[in-house]
Coordinates of C-alpha atoms in Angstrom, one line a residue:
M57 CA 34.3 -22.4 -63.1
P58 CA 35.7 -19.2 -64.6
F59 CA 34.9 -16.0 -62.8
R60 CA 33.8 -13.1 -65.0
A61 CA 34.1 -9.7 -63.4
C62 CA 31.2 -7.2 -64.0
R63 CA 32.1 -3.7 -65.0
L64 CA 31.2 -1.3 -62.2
R65 CA 31.8 2.3 -63.3
D66 CA 30.8 4.1 -60.1
R67 CA 34.1 5.2 -58.5
R68 CA 32.7 7.5 -55.9
P69 CA 34.4 7.6 -52.5
V70 CA 33.9 4.4 -50.6
V71 CA 33.0 4.5 -46.9
R72 CA 34.2 1.5 -44.9
S73 CA 33.3 0.6 -41.4
L74 CA 35.9 -0.9 -39.1
L75 CA 34.3 -2.2 -35.9
G76 CA 31.7 0.6 -36.1
L77 CA 34.4 3.3 -36.7
S78 CA 33.7 5.3 -39.8
L79 CA 36.6 5.5 -42.2
T80 CA 35.6 8.1 -44.8
A81 CA 38.4 9.6 -46.9
S82 CA 38.9 13.3 -47.3
L83 CA 37.9 15.2 -50.4
V84 CA 41.0 17.1 -51.5
A85 CA 43.3 15.5 -54.2
L86 CA 47.0 15.0 -53.7
G87 CA 49.4 16.4 -56.3
G88 CA 53.1 16.8 -57.1
C89 CA 56.2 14.7 -57.4
T90 CA 59.3 13.9 -55.3
A91 CA 62.9 12.8 -55.5
P92 CA 64.0 9.4 -54.1
Y93 CA 63.8 9.3 -50.3
G94 CA 62.5 12.9 -50.4
R95 CA 59.6 14.9 -49.2
I96 CA 56.1 15.6 -50.6
A97 CA 56.0 18.5 -53.1
R98 CA 52.9 20.6 -53.3
S99 CA 52.6 21.3 -57.0
P100 CA 49.4 19.8 -58.5
A101 CA 49.7 16.8 -60.8
P102 CA 48.2 17.0 -64.3
A103 CA 45.0 15.1 -64.9
P104 CA 45.5 11.9 -66.9
V105 CA 44.5 12.1 -70.5
A106 CA 42.4 9.2 -71.8
T107 CA 43.8 7.8 -75.1
A108 CA 42.7 4.8 -77.1
V109 CA 45.2 1.9 -76.6
P110 CA 44.9 -1.3 -78.5
A111 CA 44.3 -4.4 -76.5
P112 CA 47.5 -6.5 -75.9
S113 CA 48.0 -9.7 -77.8
G114 CA 50.0 -12.6 -76.4
P115 CA 51.6 -13.0 -73.0
P116 CA 53.4 -10.0 -71.4
K117 CA 57.2 -9.9 -71.3
L118 CA 57.3 -9.0 -67.6
V119 CA 55.1 -9.6 -64.6
V120 CA 55.5 -7.0 -61.8
A121 CA 54.0 -8.4 -58.6
I122 CA 53.7 -5.8 -55.8
S123 CA 52.9 -6.4 -52.2
V124 CA 52.2 -3.5 -49.8
D125 CA 52.7 -4.9 -46.3
Q126 CA 49.8 -4.2 -44.0
F127 CA 47.7 -2.4 -46.7
S128 CA 44.2 -3.2 -45.6
A129 CA 41.1 -2.8 -47.7
D130 CA 40.1 -0.1 -45.1
L131 CA 43.2 2.0 -45.8
F132 CA 42.7 1.6 -49.5
A133 CA 39.1 2.8 -49.2
Q134 CA 40.0 5.7 -46.9
Y135 CA 42.7 7.1 -49.2
R136 CA 41.8 6.0 -52.7
Q137 CA 40.3 9.4 -53.8
H138 CA 43.6 11.1 -53.0
Y139 CA 45.7 8.9 -55.3
T140 CA 47.2 10.5 -58.3
G141 CA 50.3 8.4 -58.9
G142 CA 50.9 4.7 -59.1
L143 CA 47.8 3.7 -57.3
A144 CA 45.7 6.0 -59.6
R145 CA 47.2 4.0 -62.5
L146 CA 46.1 0.7 -60.9
L147 CA 42.6 2.1 -60.3
Q148 CA 42.3 2.3 -64.1
G149 CA 42.6 -1.5 -64.3
G150 CA 40.9 -4.4 -62.7
V151 CA 39.9 -3.4 -59.2
F152 CA 38.9 -5.8 -56.5
P153 CA 38.7 -3.4 -53.5
S154 CA 38.0 -6.0 -50.9
A155 CA 39.8 -9.3 -51.6
F156 CA 40.7 -11.8 -48.8
Q157 CA 43.7 -13.2 -47.2
S158 CA 41.3 -15.9 -46.1
H159 CA 43.2 -17.6 -43.3
A160 CA 43.3 -16.7 -39.6
A161 CA 47.1 -16.3 -39.2
T162 CA 47.2 -12.8 -40.8
E163 CA 51.0 -12.3 -40.5
T164 CA 53.6 -11.2 -43.0
C165 CA 55.1 -14.6 -43.9
P166 CA 51.8 -16.6 -44.3
G167 CA 50.3 -13.7 -46.3
H168 CA 53.2 -13.4 -48.6
S169 CA 53.2 -17.1 -49.1
T170 CA 49.8 -17.0 -50.7
L171 CA 50.5 -14.2 -53.2
L172 CA 52.4 -16.0 -55.9
T173 CA 51.7 -19.7 -55.0
G174 CA 48.0 -19.7 -55.3
A175 CA 47.8 -21.7 -52.1
H176 CA 46.6 -21.1 -48.5
P177 CA 49.1 -21.4 -45.6
S178 CA 47.7 -24.8 -44.8
R179 CA 49.3 -25.9 -48.1
T180 CA 52.3 -23.6 -48.3
G181 CA 53.3 -24.8 -44.8
I182 CA 53.9 -21.1 -43.7
I183 CA 51.6 -21.0 -40.7
A184 CA 53.1 -18.0 -39.0
N185 CA 56.2 -15.7 -39.0
T186 CA 57.6 -17.9 -36.2
W187 CA 56.5 -21.3 -35.0
F188 CA 57.9 -23.6 -32.4
D189 CA 59.3 -27.1 -32.6
P190 CA 59.7 -28.4 -29.0
G191 CA 61.7 -31.3 -30.3
L192 CA 64.3 -29.1 -32.1
A193 CA 67.9 -30.0 -31.1
R194 CA 69.0 -26.4 -30.5
A195 CA 68.2 -24.6 -27.2
D196 CA 65.9 -22.1 -29.0
K197 CA 62.9 -24.0 -30.1
A198 CA 61.5 -21.1 -32.2
V199 CA 61.7 -21.5 -36.0
Y200 CA 61.6 -18.4 -38.2
C201 CA 59.6 -18.9 -41.4
A202 CA 62.5 -18.0 -43.7
E203 CA 65.4 -19.7 -42.0
D204 CA 67.3 -22.9 -42.4
E205 CA 67.3 -24.0 -38.8
T206 CA 69.4 -27.1 -39.7
D207 CA 72.4 -24.7 -40.2
P208 CA 74.2 -24.2 -36.8
A209 CA 74.8 -20.6 -37.7
S210 CA 71.1 -19.9 -37.9
S211 CA 68.8 -18.5 -35.2
P212 CA 65.3 -16.9 -35.4
R213 CA 66.8 -13.5 -34.7
N214 CA 69.8 -13.9 -37.0
P215 CA 68.6 -16.4 -39.6
V216 CA 70.5 -18.1 -42.4
V217 CA 67.8 -17.0 -44.8
S218 CA 66.1 -19.7 -46.9
A219 CA 62.9 -20.6 -48.7
G220 CA 63.2 -24.1 -47.5
H221 CA 60.0 -24.1 -45.4
L222 CA 57.8 -23.2 -48.4
K223 CA 56.2 -26.4 -49.5
V224 CA 54.8 -25.3 -52.9
P225 CA 56.4 -23.5 -56.0
T226 CA 55.9 -19.8 -56.7
L227 CA 54.8 -18.4 -60.0
G228 CA 58.4 -17.4 -60.7
E229 CA 59.5 -21.0 -60.2
R230 CA 56.8 -22.3 -62.5
M231 CA 57.9 -19.7 -65.2
K232 CA 61.4 -21.0 -64.9
Q233 CA 60.3 -24.6 -65.2
A234 CA 58.4 -23.7 -68.4
N235 CA 61.4 -21.8 -69.8
P236 CA 64.7 -21.6 -67.9
A237 CA 65.4 -18.3 -69.6
S238 CA 62.8 -16.6 -67.4
R239 CA 64.3 -14.5 -64.6
N240 CA 62.8 -14.5 -61.1
V241 CA 63.8 -11.4 -59.1
A242 CA 62.5 -10.2 -55.7
V243 CA 63.3 -7.1 -53.6
S244 CA 61.9 -5.9 -50.2
A245 CA 62.9 -4.6 -46.9
K246 CA 62.0 -8.0 -45.4
D247 CA 63.8 -11.3 -46.1
R248 CA 60.6 -13.3 -45.6
A249 CA 58.8 -11.3 -48.2
V250 CA 61.6 -12.0 -50.7
M251 CA 61.7 -15.7 -49.9
M252 CA 57.9 -16.2 -50.0
M253 CA 57.4 -14.3 -53.3
G254 CA 60.5 -15.5 -55.0
G255 CA 60.6 -19.1 -53.7
H256 CA 63.4 -21.6 -54.0
A257 CA 64.6 -20.9 -57.6
I258 CA 65.4 -17.2 -57.4
D259 CA 67.9 -15.4 -59.7
Q260 CA 68.2 -12.2 -57.5
G261 CA 66.8 -11.6 -54.1
W262 CA 67.6 -8.6 -51.9
W263 CA 66.4 -7.3 -48.6
Y264 CA 67.4 -4.6 -46.1
L265 CA 69.6 -5.3 -43.1
K266 CA 71.2 -2.6 -40.9
G267 CA 71.5 0.0 -43.6
Q268 CA 72.3 -2.1 -46.7
F269 CA 70.6 -4.5 -49.1
V270 CA 71.8 -8.0 -48.6
T271 CA 71.2 -11.4 -50.2
L272 CA 71.5 -15.1 -49.8
R273 CA 74.7 -16.4 -48.3
G274 CA 77.4 -17.1 -50.9
R275 CA 76.2 -14.4 -53.3
T276 CA 77.7 -10.9 -53.8
P277 CA 76.3 -7.5 -54.7
T278 CA 76.0 -6.8 -58.4
P279 CA 77.0 -3.3 -59.6
A280 CA 73.3 -2.2 -59.4
V281 CA 73.0 -3.3 -55.8
A282 CA 76.3 -1.7 -54.9
A283 CA 75.1 1.6 -56.4
A284 CA 71.8 1.3 -54.5
N285 CA 73.7 0.6 -51.3
A286 CA 75.9 3.6 -51.8
A287 CA 72.9 5.8 -52.2
L288 CA 71.4 4.2 -49.1
D289 CA 74.5 4.8 -47.1
A290 CA 74.7 8.5 -48.1
A291 CA 71.0 9.1 -47.3
I292 CA 71.3 7.5 -43.8
K293 CA 74.5 9.4 -43.0
A294 CA 73.0 12.7 -44.1
G295 CA 69.7 12.4 -42.3
A296 CA 66.6 14.2 -43.6
A297 CA 64.2 17.0 -42.6
P298 CA 60.6 16.0 -41.8
Y299 CA 58.1 15.3 -44.6
A300 CA 55.7 18.0 -45.5
A301 CA 52.1 16.8 -45.1
P302 CA 49.4 17.2 -47.7
A303 CA 46.7 19.5 -46.6
W304 CA 44.2 16.7 -46.5
C305 CA 46.2 15.0 -43.7
A306 CA 45.4 17.9 -41.3
P307 CA 42.5 16.1 -39.5
R308 CA 45.0 13.3 -38.7
D309 CA 47.4 15.6 -36.8
V310 CA 46.2 14.6 -33.3
A311 CA 48.4 13.3 -30.5
V312 CA 47.3 10.0 -28.9
S313 CA 48.8 8.7 -25.7
A314 CA 50.0 5.1 -26.3
G315 CA 51.8 4.6 -22.9
K316 CA 53.7 6.4 -20.2
D317 CA 55.3 9.5 -21.6
F318 CA 54.7 8.2 -25.1
A319 CA 52.4 9.5 -27.8
V320 CA 51.9 9.0 -31.5
G321 CA 49.8 10.7 -34.2
Q322 CA 51.9 13.8 -35.2
G323 CA 55.1 12.3 -36.6
R324 CA 56.6 13.5 -39.8
F325 CA 59.7 11.2 -40.0
A326 CA 62.5 13.6 -39.4
L327 CA 65.7 11.5 -39.7
S328 CA 68.7 12.2 -37.6
P329 CA 72.1 11.4 -39.3
G330 CA 73.3 7.9 -39.0
Q331 CA 70.0 6.2 -38.0
P332 CA 69.3 3.1 -40.2
D333 CA 66.4 2.0 -38.2
G334 CA 64.8 5.4 -38.4
F335 CA 65.3 5.2 -42.1
R336 CA 63.6 1.9 -42.2
V337 CA 60.5 3.0 -40.3
S338 CA 59.6 5.7 -42.8
P339 CA 58.4 6.2 -46.4
R340 CA 62.1 6.4 -47.3
M341 CA 62.3 2.6 -47.0
D342 CA 59.8 2.1 -49.8
A343 CA 61.6 4.7 -51.9
A344 CA 64.9 2.9 -51.5
T345 CA 63.3 -0.5 -52.4
E346 CA 61.8 1.1 -55.5
D347 CA 65.2 2.6 -56.4
L348 CA 66.8 -0.9 -56.2
A349 CA 64.0 -2.3 -58.3
E350 CA 64.7 0.3 -61.0
R351 CA 68.4 -0.4 -61.0
L352 CA 67.8 -4.2 -61.4
I353 CA 65.3 -3.6 -64.2
D354 CA 68.2 -1.9 -66.1
E355 CA 71.0 -4.2 -65.1
L356 CA 69.1 -7.4 -65.8
Q357 CA 67.2 -5.9 -68.8
L358 CA 64.0 -7.4 -67.3
G359 CA 61.3 -8.0 -69.8
R360 CA 63.7 -8.0 -72.8
G361 CA 64.9 -11.5 -72.7
A362 CA 63.9 -14.7 -74.6
A363 CA 61.1 -15.5 -72.0
P364 CA 58.8 -13.6 -69.7
D365 CA 60.4 -12.4 -66.4
L366 CA 59.0 -11.8 -63.0
L367 CA 59.8 -8.9 -60.6
S368 CA 58.4 -9.1 -57.1
V369 CA 58.5 -5.9 -55.1
S370 CA 57.3 -6.0 -51.5
F371 CA 57.0 -2.5 -49.9
S372 CA 57.4 -2.8 -46.1
A373 CA 57.1 0.8 -44.8
T374 CA 53.3 0.7 -44.4
D375 CA 53.7 -2.2 -42.0
Y376 CA 56.6 -0.7 -40.0
I377 CA 54.6 2.6 -39.7
G378 CA 51.4 0.7 -38.8
H379 CA 53.2 -1.1 -36.0
G380 CA 55.1 2.0 -34.8
F381 CA 52.4 4.6 -35.0
G382 CA 49.1 3.0 -35.8
T383 CA 46.9 3.3 -39.0
E384 CA 45.0 6.6 -38.3
G385 CA 47.5 9.3 -37.5
M386 CA 49.6 11.8 -39.5
E387 CA 52.3 9.2 -40.0
M388 CA 50.1 6.8 -42.0
C389 CA 48.5 9.7 -44.0
I390 CA 52.0 10.8 -45.1
Q391 CA 52.9 7.2 -45.9
M392 CA 49.8 6.7 -48.1
A393 CA 50.8 9.8 -50.1
E394 CA 54.4 8.7 -50.4
L395 CA 53.5 5.1 -51.4
D396 CA 51.4 6.4 -54.2
R397 CA 54.3 8.6 -55.5
T398 CA 56.8 5.7 -55.1
L399 CA 54.6 3.4 -57.2
G400 CA 54.1 6.1 -59.7
K401 CA 57.9 6.3 -60.1
L402 CA 58.2 2.6 -60.6
F403 CA 55.5 2.6 -63.3
A404 CA 57.1 5.6 -65.0
K405 CA 60.4 3.6 -65.2
L406 CA 58.6 0.5 -66.6
D407 CA 56.8 2.6 -69.2
A408 CA 60.1 4.2 -70.3
T409 CA 61.5 0.7 -71.1
G410 CA 58.7 0.1 -73.6
V411 CA 58.3 -3.4 -72.2
D412 CA 54.8 -5.0 -72.3
Y413 CA 54.2 -5.7 -68.6
V414 CA 51.3 -6.7 -66.4
A415 CA 51.2 -5.4 -62.8
V416 CA 49.3 -6.8 -59.8
L417 CA 49.2 -5.3 -56.4
S418 CA 47.8 -6.7 -53.2
A419 CA 48.9 -7.1 -49.5
D420 CA 49.9 -9.8 -47.1
H421 CA 47.4 -8.7 -44.5
G422 CA 45.5 -5.7 -43.1
G423 CA 45.9 -4.1 -39.7
L424 CA 44.1 -2.6 -36.7
D425 CA 44.8 0.8 -35.2
L426 CA 46.1 1.2 -31.6
P427 CA 43.3 0.6 -29.1
E428 CA 43.9 3.9 -27.3
R429 CA 42.9 5.8 -30.4
L430 CA 40.1 3.5 -31.2
A431 CA 38.7 3.8 -27.7
S432 CA 38.9 7.6 -27.9
Q433 CA 36.8 7.4 -31.1
G434 CA 34.0 5.5 -29.5
L435 CA 35.1 1.9 -29.6
P436 CA 35.4 0.9 -25.9
N437 CA 35.9 -2.9 -26.6
A438 CA 39.2 -2.1 -28.4
V439 CA 41.7 -3.0 -25.6
R440 CA 45.1 -4.6 -25.2
V441 CA 45.4 -8.3 -24.5
D442 CA 45.5 -9.7 -20.9
P443 CA 49.2 -10.7 -20.2
A444 CA 47.8 -13.8 -18.5
L445 CA 47.4 -15.2 -22.0
L446 CA 51.1 -15.2 -22.6
P447 CA 52.5 -18.7 -23.0
A448 CA 54.9 -18.3 -20.1
A449 CA 52.2 -17.1 -17.7
L450 CA 49.8 -19.9 -18.8
G451 CA 52.5 -22.5 -18.5
K452 CA 53.1 -21.6 -14.9
V453 CA 49.4 -21.7 -14.0
L454 CA 48.9 -25.1 -15.7
A455 CA 52.0 -26.6 -14.2
A456 CA 50.7 -25.7 -10.7
E457 CA 47.2 -26.9 -11.6
L458 CA 48.3 -30.3 -12.9
G459 CA 51.2 -30.8 -10.4
L460 CA 53.9 -30.9 -13.1
T461 CA 57.5 -30.1 -12.5
I462 CA 59.8 -29.9 -15.5
E463 CA 62.9 -28.1 -16.6
G464 CA 62.2 -25.3 -19.1
P465 CA 58.9 -24.0 -20.4
L466 CA 55.7 -26.1 -20.3
L467 CA 54.3 -24.1 -23.2
Y468 CA 55.8 -22.4 -26.2
G469 CA 54.3 -19.7 -28.3
D470 CA 55.0 -16.5 -30.2
G471 CA 52.7 -14.3 -28.1
P472 CA 49.3 -14.2 -26.4
F473 CA 47.3 -15.5 -29.4
G474 CA 47.5 -18.1 -32.2
D475 CA 49.4 -21.4 -31.7
Y476 CA 50.6 -22.9 -28.4
W477 CA 52.9 -25.9 -28.3
V478 CA 53.3 -28.3 -25.3
T479 CA 56.8 -29.3 -24.3
K480 CA 58.1 -32.7 -25.6
A481 CA 59.6 -33.3 -22.1
L482 CA 56.3 -34.9 -21.0
S483 CA 54.8 -38.3 -21.9
E484 CA 52.1 -38.3 -24.6
A485 CA 49.4 -38.8 -21.9
Q486 CA 50.7 -35.8 -19.9
R487 CA 50.9 -33.7 -23.0
A488 CA 47.3 -34.5 -23.8
R489 CA 46.3 -33.5 -20.3
V490 CA 48.1 -30.2 -20.6
A491 CA 46.5 -29.5 -24.0
A492 CA 43.0 -30.2 -22.7
A493 CA 43.6 -28.0 -19.6
L494 CA 45.0 -25.2 -21.7
A495 CA 42.0 -25.3 -24.1
A496 CA 39.6 -25.2 -21.2
R497 CA 41.3 -22.3 -19.6
L498 CA 41.5 -20.3 -22.8
K499 CA 37.8 -20.9 -23.6
A500 CA 36.9 -19.5 -20.2
H501 CA 38.8 -16.2 -20.8
P502 CA 36.6 -13.2 -21.8
Q503 CA 39.0 -12.0 -24.5
V504 CA 39.0 -15.3 -26.4
A505 CA 36.7 -15.9 -29.3
A506 CA 37.5 -19.5 -30.2
V507 CA 39.8 -22.3 -29.3
F508 CA 40.7 -25.4 -31.3
T509 CA 42.9 -28.4 -30.5
R510 CA 45.2 -30.0 -33.0
D511 CA 42.9 -33.1 -33.1
E512 CA 39.9 -30.9 -33.9
L513 CA 41.6 -29.1 -36.8
V514 CA 43.0 -32.3 -38.3
R515 CA 39.4 -33.5 -38.8
V516 CA 38.2 -30.3 -40.4
T517 CA 37.8 -30.3 -44.2
T518 CA 39.9 -27.7 -46.0
P519 CA 37.5 -24.8 -46.5
A520 CA 36.3 -23.7 -49.9
G521 CA 33.6 -21.3 -51.2
N522 CA 33.1 -17.7 -50.3
P523 CA 35.8 -16.6 -47.8
Q524 CA 33.6 -14.0 -46.2
D525 CA 31.3 -16.7 -45.0
W526 CA 34.0 -18.9 -43.5
S527 CA 33.6 -19.7 -39.8
L528 CA 36.4 -19.1 -37.4
R529 CA 37.1 -22.8 -37.5
D530 CA 37.5 -22.6 -41.3
R531 CA 39.8 -19.7 -41.0
A532 CA 41.9 -21.5 -38.5
R533 CA 42.0 -24.6 -40.7
A534 CA 43.3 -22.5 -43.6
S535 CA 46.3 -21.7 -41.5
F536 CA 46.8 -25.2 -40.1
D537 CA 49.6 -27.5 -41.0
P538 CA 49.6 -30.7 -38.9
Q539 CA 53.5 -30.9 -39.2
R540 CA 54.0 -27.4 -37.8
S541 CA 50.9 -26.0 -36.1
G542 CA 50.5 -25.9 -32.3
D543 CA 48.7 -28.3 -30.0
V544 CA 46.1 -25.6 -29.3
V545 CA 45.1 -22.7 -31.5
M546 CA 43.5 -19.7 -29.8
L547 CA 41.7 -16.8 -31.6
L548 CA 41.2 -13.5 -29.8
S549 CA 37.9 -11.7 -29.8
R550 CA 37.4 -8.8 -32.2
A551 CA 39.4 -5.6 -31.4
I552 CA 41.6 -7.3 -28.8
V553 CA 45.2 -6.1 -29.7
P554 CA 47.7 -8.8 -28.9
I555 CA 50.3 -6.4 -27.4
P556 CA 50.0 -6.3 -23.6
A557 CA 51.8 -3.0 -23.3
A558 CA 52.8 -0.5 -26.0
G559 CA 56.2 0.9 -26.4
P560 CA 58.1 3.1 -28.9
G561 CA 58.1 1.3 -32.2
Y562 CA 55.3 -1.2 -31.4
V563 CA 51.8 0.1 -30.6
A564 CA 49.6 -1.7 -33.0
T565 CA 49.5 -5.0 -34.9
H566 CA 47.6 -7.6 -36.9
G567 CA 47.3 -11.4 -36.9
S568 CA 43.7 -11.8 -36.1
P569 CA 41.0 -13.8 -38.0
W570 CA 38.8 -10.7 -38.3
D571 CA 38.2 -8.9 -41.6
Y572 CA 40.2 -5.8 -40.7
D573 CA 43.2 -8.1 -40.9
R574 CA 41.9 -10.4 -43.7
R575 CA 40.6 -7.9 -46.3
V576 CA 43.1 -6.4 -48.7
P577 CA 42.9 -4.7 -52.1
L578 CA 43.7 -6.6 -55.3
L579 CA 44.5 -4.6 -58.4
F580 CA 45.6 -5.7 -61.9
W581 CA 46.8 -3.5 -64.7
R582 CA 48.1 -3.9 -68.2
K583 CA 48.3 -1.4 -71.0
G584 CA 45.2 -1.8 -73.2
W585 CA 43.1 -3.7 -70.7
T586 CA 39.6 -2.5 -70.0
G587 CA 39.1 -1.1 -66.5
F588 CA 36.5 -2.4 -64.2
E589 CA 35.6 -2.6 -60.5
Q590 CA 34.2 -5.7 -58.9
P591 CA 33.3 -6.0 -55.2
A592 CA 33.1 -9.8 -55.2
P593 CA 35.2 -11.4 -52.3
V594 CA 38.0 -12.9 -54.3
E595 CA 41.2 -14.2 -52.7
T596 CA 44.9 -13.5 -52.9
V597 CA 45.3 -17.2 -53.9
D598 CA 43.5 -16.2 -57.1
I599 CA 46.5 -14.1 -58.2
A600 CA 48.8 -17.0 -59.3
P601 CA 46.2 -18.9 -61.4
T602 CA 45.1 -15.6 -63.0
L603 CA 48.7 -14.7 -64.0
A604 CA 49.4 -18.2 -65.1
R605 CA 46.6 -17.9 -67.5
V606 CA 47.7 -14.5 -68.8
L607 CA 51.2 -16.0 -69.3
G608 CA 49.8 -19.1 -71.0
L609 CA 51.5 -21.4 -68.5
K610 CA 50.2 -24.9 -68.4
V611 CA 49.8 -25.9 -64.8
P612 CA 48.6 -29.3 -63.6
E613 CA 45.0 -29.5 -62.4
G614 CA 44.8 -29.0 -58.6
S615 CA 48.0 -27.0 -58.3
F616 CA 46.1 -24.0 -56.9
D617 CA 43.7 -23.3 -54.1
G618 CA 42.5 -20.2 -56.0
R619 CA 40.7 -19.6 -59.3
C620 CA 41.4 -17.7 -62.5
L621 CA 39.9 -14.2 -62.6
D622 CA 38.7 -13.1 -66.0
L623 CA 40.3 -9.7 -66.2
D624 CA 39.2 -8.6 -69.7
G625 CA 37.8 -11.5 -71.6
G626 CA 40.2 -10.8 -74.5
P627 CA 42.8 -13.2 -75.9
G628 CA 45.2 -14.2 -73.1
N629 CA 43.0 -12.7 -70.4
S630 CA 40.0 -15.0 -70.4
C631 CA 39.7 -17.9 -68.0
K632 CA 37.5 -19.8 -70.5

């Protein structure tokens, strides 16, 4: 049935609790503006002036779908009172501060696959960033979520990029089916974000690789992309000074040891000349992505054609910074300020076109800070995972225990959590013995919260209802595809970080079934819509059916796992 959002006007600072750790935002507002790839300016921003705007009539000419990779509901709550740019704009619209990526496999590819399909990973087929097919003909049995592994030139680390694994259409594809004049355009630093938001029928799709924006094989850069790449090349060659930090970031300026002779917490993203990876792991990556989006808006005249267009923009820097430095240091504080500015620049560009557009922003997953900092803040159960849970280590133990001798790995997996696959070199009876022994061993481990076999999950009904009430079994089932998922699925206990040892560039992560990884903001905005805030636990799979209704798309019953959200109740916005 239709969901009608109540209008909550109290926008006081929100205090979130992450595993007992208070995440209360500071009280000083951020101001100023900045040039592309540049530093934070300190001049105050003018307060927005409220003006009466007539409600829009008819479908918008452009849908702008924004993903902020690893933007948890906790980060949003922590920093929302400092936003004065693009996120402040979105706070004037429909605000669902704690929506859900409902499934257990809270990784980039599964999360992005939900945003514009309206389907959970169990239906999209995107169960992880990387899964394994022990029967694959090539030596490397890993399969990257956005590759065509049937192409001999493809490998998980150097994929022939494709949306072929996505089993359902995206909103952009549905728009093009309704009217072939619609354009479906996607940009990101990550190829998998482009493929999962754009889908199979994509007019333009660009992602970052070794200092340049690249696209699908067989396509060449347009003039807009060539200009963006020239700007990128110049910025990387020149390097850049550190970012200046807002005054309200000062409490975050604390060094935390993450390993031997290695600390995080005080970085400001100084960029040495000629460092494309340093550029990528900084707010400059988001600025470059936004710059390319602006150029494509002009080049393609998005929103000014015969049919509505869709522009997907996935900003990846929050994820790169979260992995490299954690979520609670100076690095993330600067990133939150710069993200707000970058989004403000994008909206200013869209406003200048005069196009009637609707914007939605959410995230593919949340994230957890590095355990060393969490432990120092009074969370002793936040620790790194036991290396004994790595697939290779478990395989050796089980082979000895069961008296098995085989060539190659007994178990496959992408890390010490999630799915484990048993080799196809054994008989079915032997594989069943291995799976049972593996499940028993995992259940006995103190860092493991739950273990499910393939046979168990196949029998579980697809979950429905309120996602905050789903059991761990339900969450695992929402990520389960019987054609691709492992023989055994293991979920780590709360606050166990699945990185056995930290190193430069990789100190923290996500991927758990817990709410710090599942909860994300969901924000809608269109000029003339009435703003409201609703704390109900909606889902990211609600985005596609909601936008389909706004666009007036006729979609067959049962196409979506999500529901339409009533954003304003006016013509074109109501789910009734």
